[in-house]
Coordinates of C-alpha atoms and ligand atoms in Angstrom, one line a residue:
X1 CA 16.4 1.7 -3.9
X2 CA 19.8 0.9 -5.4
X3 CA 19.7 2.9 -8.6
X4 CA 20.1 6.7 -8.9
X5 CA 17.0 8.7 -9.7
X6 CA 16.1 11.7 -11.9
X7 CA 13.2 14.0 -10.9
X8 CA 10.7 15.1 -13.6
X9 CA 9.6 18.7 -12.8
X10 CA 11.0 21.4 -10.5
X11 CA 7.9 22.7 -8.7
X12 CA 6.3 22.3 -5.3
X13 CA 5.6 18.6 -5.6
X14 CA 9.3 18.0 -6.6
X15 CA 10.4 19.7 -3.4
X16 CA 8.3 17.5 -1.2
X17 CA 9.4 14.3 -3.1
X18 CA 13.1 15.3 -2.9
X19 CA 12.8 15.8 0.9
X20 CA 11.2 12.3 1.1
X21 CA 13.9 10.7 -1.1
X22 CA 16.8 12.4 0.8
X23 CA 15.3 11.1 4.0
X24 CA 15.6 7.6 2.5
X25 CA 19.2 8.3 1.4
X26 CA 18.4 8.0 -2.3
X27 CA 21.0 9.1 -4.8
X28 CA 19.4 11.9 -6.8
X29 CA 21.3 12.8 -10.0
X30 CA 19.2 15.9 -10.7
X31 CA 16.0 17.4 -11.9
X32 CA 14.7 18.0 -15.5
X33 CA 12.2 20.7 -16.3
X34 CA 11.3 22.4 -19.6
X35 CA 11.8 25.9 -18.2
X36 CA 15.3 27.0 -19.3
X37 CA 15.3 29.7 -16.6
X38 CA 15.6 26.9 -14.0
X39 CA 18.8 25.3 -15.3
X40 CA 21.3 25.4 -12.4
X41 CA 18.7 26.3 -9.8
X42 CA 18.8 23.9 -6.8
X43 CA 15.9 22.4 -4.9
X44 CA 17.0 21.1 -1.5
X45 CA 20.6 20.9 -2.9
X46 CA 19.5 19.0 -6.1
X47 CA 20.2 20.9 -9.4
X48 CA 18.0 21.3 -12.4
X49 CA 20.1 19.8 -15.3
X50 CA 18.0 20.8 -18.3
X51 CA 14.9 19.7 -20.2
X52 CA 13.4 16.2 -20.5
X53 CA 15.9 15.3 -23.3
X54 CA 18.6 15.1 -20.6
X55 CA 16.9 11.8 -19.4
X56 CA 17.9 10.2 -22.7
X57 CA 21.6 10.6 -21.8
X58 CA 21.0 7.9 -19.2
X59 CA 20.2 4.3 -20.3
X60 CA 16.9 3.2 -19.0
X61 CA 18.5 0.2 -17.2
X62 CA 20.7 2.5 -15.1
X63 CA 18.3 5.1 -13.8
X64 CA 14.9 5.4 -12.1
X65 CA 12.5 8.2 -12.6
X66 CA 10.3 10.1 -10.2
X67 CA 7.3 11.9 -11.6
X68 CA 7.2 15.3 -9.8
X69 CA 4.5 16.9 -11.9
X70 CA 1.7 17.2 -9.4
X71 CA -1.8 18.5 -10.2
X72 CA -4.4 20.9 -8.9
X73 CA -7.1 19.5 -11.2
X74 CA -7.4 16.4 -13.4
X75 CA -3.9 14.8 -13.5
X76 CA -3.8 14.6 -17.4
X77 CA -0.3 16.1 -17.9
X78 CA 1.1 14.0 -15.1
X79 CA -0.3 10.9 -16.9
X80 CA 1.2 12.0 -20.2
X81 CA 4.6 12.5 -18.8
X82 CA 4.5 9.1 -17.1
X83 CA 3.3 7.4 -20.3
X84 CA 6.0 9.1 -22.4
X85 CA 8.9 7.8 -20.4
X86 CA 7.4 4.4 -19.6
X87 CA 6.8 4.0 -23.3
X88 CA 10.5 4.2 -24.0
X89 CA 11.4 1.7 -21.2
X90 CA 12.1 3.9 -18.1
X91 CA 10.9 2.7 -14.7
X92 CA 9.3 4.9 -12.1
X93 CA 10.3 4.3 -8.4
X94 CA 7.7 4.2 -5.6
X95 CA 8.2 7.0 -3.0
X96 CA 6.9 6.3 0.5
X97 CA 7.7 8.9 3.2
X98 CA 9.0 7.1 6.3
X99 CA 6.2 8.7 8.4
X100 CA 3.5 7.2 6.2
X101 CA 1.6 4.1 7.6
X102 CA 1.0 1.6 4.9
X103 CA -0.5 -1.8 5.9
X104 CA 1.6 -4.8 5.1
X105 CA -0.7 -6.2 2.4
X106 CA -1.3 -2.9 0.5
X107 CA -0.2 -3.1 -3.1
X108 CA 1.4 0.0 -4.5
X109 CA 1.7 0.4 -8.3
X110 CA 4.8 1.5 -10.1
X111 CA 5.6 5.1 -9.4
X112 CA 3.0 5.5 -6.6
X113 CA 3.8 8.3 -4.2
X114 CA 2.7 8.2 -0.5
X115 CA 3.6 11.4 1.2
X116 CA 4.3 12.3 4.9
X117 CA 1.7 11.2 7.4
X118 CA -0.6 9.4 5.0
X119 CA -2.3 6.2 6.1
X120 CA -3.3 3.4 3.8
X121 CA -5.2 0.6 5.5
X122 CA -5.2 -3.2 5.0
X123 CA -6.7 -4.6 1.8
X124 CA -6.2 -1.4 -0.3
X125 CA -4.6 -1.1 -3.7
X126 CA -3.0 2.0 -5.2
X127 CA -2.6 2.3 -8.9
X128 CA 0.4 3.3 -11.0
X129 CA 1.6 6.9 -10.9
X130 CA -1.0 7.8 -8.2
X131 CA -0.4 10.3 -5.3
X132 CA -1.6 9.8 -1.8
X133 CA -0.7 13.2 -0.5
X134 CA 0.2 14.6 2.9
X135 CA -1.9 13.3 5.8
X136 CA -4.5 11.7 3.5
X137 CA -6.2 8.6 4.8
X138 CA -7.3 5.7 2.7
X139 CA -9.1 3.1 4.8
X140 CA -9.5 -0.6 4.4
X141 CA -10.2 -2.4 1.1
X142 CA -10.1 0.7 -1.1
X143 CA -9.2 0.4 -4.8
X144 CA -7.5 3.6 -6.0
X145 CA -6.9 3.5 -9.8
X146 CA -4.0 4.7 -11.9
X147 CA -2.9 8.3 -12.2
X148 CA -5.2 9.4 -9.3
X149 CA -4.4 12.3 -7.0
X150 CA -5.7 12.0 -3.4
X151 CA -4.9 15.5 -2.1
X152 CA -3.6 16.5 1.3
X153 CA -6.0 15.8 4.2
X154 CA -8.5 13.7 2.2
X155 CA -10.4 11.1 4.2
X156 CA -11.6 8.0 2.3
X157 CA -13.6 5.4 4.3
X158 CA -13.5 1.7 3.7
X159 CA -14.4 -0.1 0.5
X160 CA -14.3 3.0 -1.8
X161 CA -13.3 2.7 -5.4
X162 CA -11.7 5.7 -7.3
X163 CA -11.3 5.3 -11.0
X164 CA -8.3 6.2 -13.1
X165 CA -7.2 9.9 -13.6
X166 CA -9.5 11.2 -10.9
X167 CA -8.6 14.1 -8.6
X168 CA -9.9 14.3 -5.0
X169 CA -9.3 17.8 -3.7
X170 CA -7.8 18.9 -0.4
X171 CA -9.7 17.9 2.7
X172 CA -12.6 16.2 0.8
X173 CA -14.3 13.2 2.5
X174 CA -15.8 10.1 0.9
X175 CA -18.0 7.8 2.9
X176 CA -17.7 4.0 2.9
X177 CA -18.5 1.9 -0.1
X178 CA -18.7 4.7 -2.6
X179 CA -17.7 4.3 -6.2
X180 CA -16.1 7.2 -8.0
X181 CA -15.6 6.8 -11.7
X182 CA -12.7 7.6 -14.1
X183 CA -11.7 11.2 -14.7
X184 CA -13.8 12.6 -11.9
X185 CA -13.1 15.8 -10.0
X186 CA -14.1 16.1 -6.4
X187 CA -13.6 19.7 -5.2
X188 CA -11.7 20.6 -2.0
X189 CA -13.8 20.1 1.1
X190 CA -16.6 18.2 -0.6
X191 CA -18.3 15.4 1.3
X192 CA -19.2 12.5 -1.1
X193 CA -22.2 10.5 0.0
X194 CA -23.3 9.1 -3.4
X195 CA -21.6 7.3 -6.3
X196 CA -20.1 9.5 -9.0
X197 CA -20.1 8.6 -12.7
X198 CA -17.2 8.8 -15.1
X199 CA -16.1 12.4 -15.9
X200 CA -18.4 14.0 -13.3
X201 CA -17.3 17.1 -11.2
X202 CA -18.8 17.5 -7.8
X203 CA -18.5 20.0 -4.9
X204 CA -20.2 20.9 -1.7
X205 CA -21.7 19.2 1.4
X206 CA -23.2 16.8 0.4
X207 CA -21.4 16.8 -2.9
X208 CA -23.4 17.7 -6.0
X209 CA -22.5 17.9 -9.7
X210 CA -21.3 21.2 -11.2
X211 CA -20.4 22.2 -14.8
Ligands
JB2_301 O1 6.6 17.9 -19.5 C1 7.2 18.3 -18.4 C2 6.7 19.4 -17.6 N1 5.6 20.2 -17.7 C3 5.7 21.1 -16.7 N2 8.3 17.7 -18.0 C4 9.0 18.1 -16.9 N3 10.1 17.5 -16.6 N4 8.5 19.1 -16.1 C5 7.4 19.7 -16.5 N5 6.8 20.8 -16.0 C6 7.3 21.5 -14.8 O2 6.7 21.1 -13.6 C7 7.0 23.0 -14.8 O3 7.9 23.7 -15.7 C8 7.2 23.4 -13.3 O4 8.5 23.8 -13.0 C9 6.8 22.1 -12.6 C10 5.4 22.2 -12.0 O5 5.5 23.0 -10.8 P1 4.3 23.6 -10.0 O6 4.9 24.1 -8.7 O7 3.5 24.5 -10.9 O8 3.3 22.4 -9.7 P2 3.6 21.0 -9.1 O9 3.1 20.1 -10.1 O10 5.0 20.8 -8.6 O11 2.7 21.0 -7.8 C11 1.3 21.1 -7.8 O12 0.7 19.9 -7.4 C12 1.1 19.5 -6.1 C13 0.5 18.1 -5.9 C14 1.1 22.3 -6.9 O13 -0.2 22.7 -7.0 C15 1.3 21.9 -5.4 O14 0.8 22.9 -4.6 C16 0.7 20.5 -5.1 N6 1.1 20.2 -3.8

């Protein structure tokens, strides 16, 4: 990564990303966040510079962005923030923690984030702006769509498809060959043994739909 980066958002996900980026000796210009009370606050030595308008002071050819808006449910706001800046020509850098294991043929989309201890096996693809969070495991030949959050400790077996903007909660498991649609929510700890349609929310063991 040759260009300096700006971090969007100053919360918990930002802290984890900044740690990963500093490990990789990235040059971080600062953080932007809409909360004015955070201006000047530092996260792991990186200061909050102001709101999102600060990004516009840097030409899009001279800076890379990192989307640090995480999610604890459907990643809609995270997608909106990504689309807003991508739409005006900014590029999002991929972040891969050095302790992650990513097979050599895995394709990571723009702005994908692979956190510490995650494993992504051969033949898998990860969409743009998606998070494979701490110690999550994505086995062989999985297709993870755009703007997906695979939360910490999730286990996804081989040949699984996860549609765009879905959220797989902490510690959930998905057996082999399952298809999860777009905009789905899998609650923490669920065990998914059947396909899930677009927009469905499931929880429990085995996972069943809830309102
Ligand atoms: O439009 C925005 C915006 N909206 C909220 N632009 C920018 N630049 N920042 C935005 N934010 C800021 O994101 C909020 O003001 C807040 O400072 C930050 C979100 O912080 P929070 O700690 O609430 O959540 P997070 O997204 O960093 O982390 C969640 O998701 C992670 C994946 C947490 O639940 C974590 O526990 C989780 N690991």
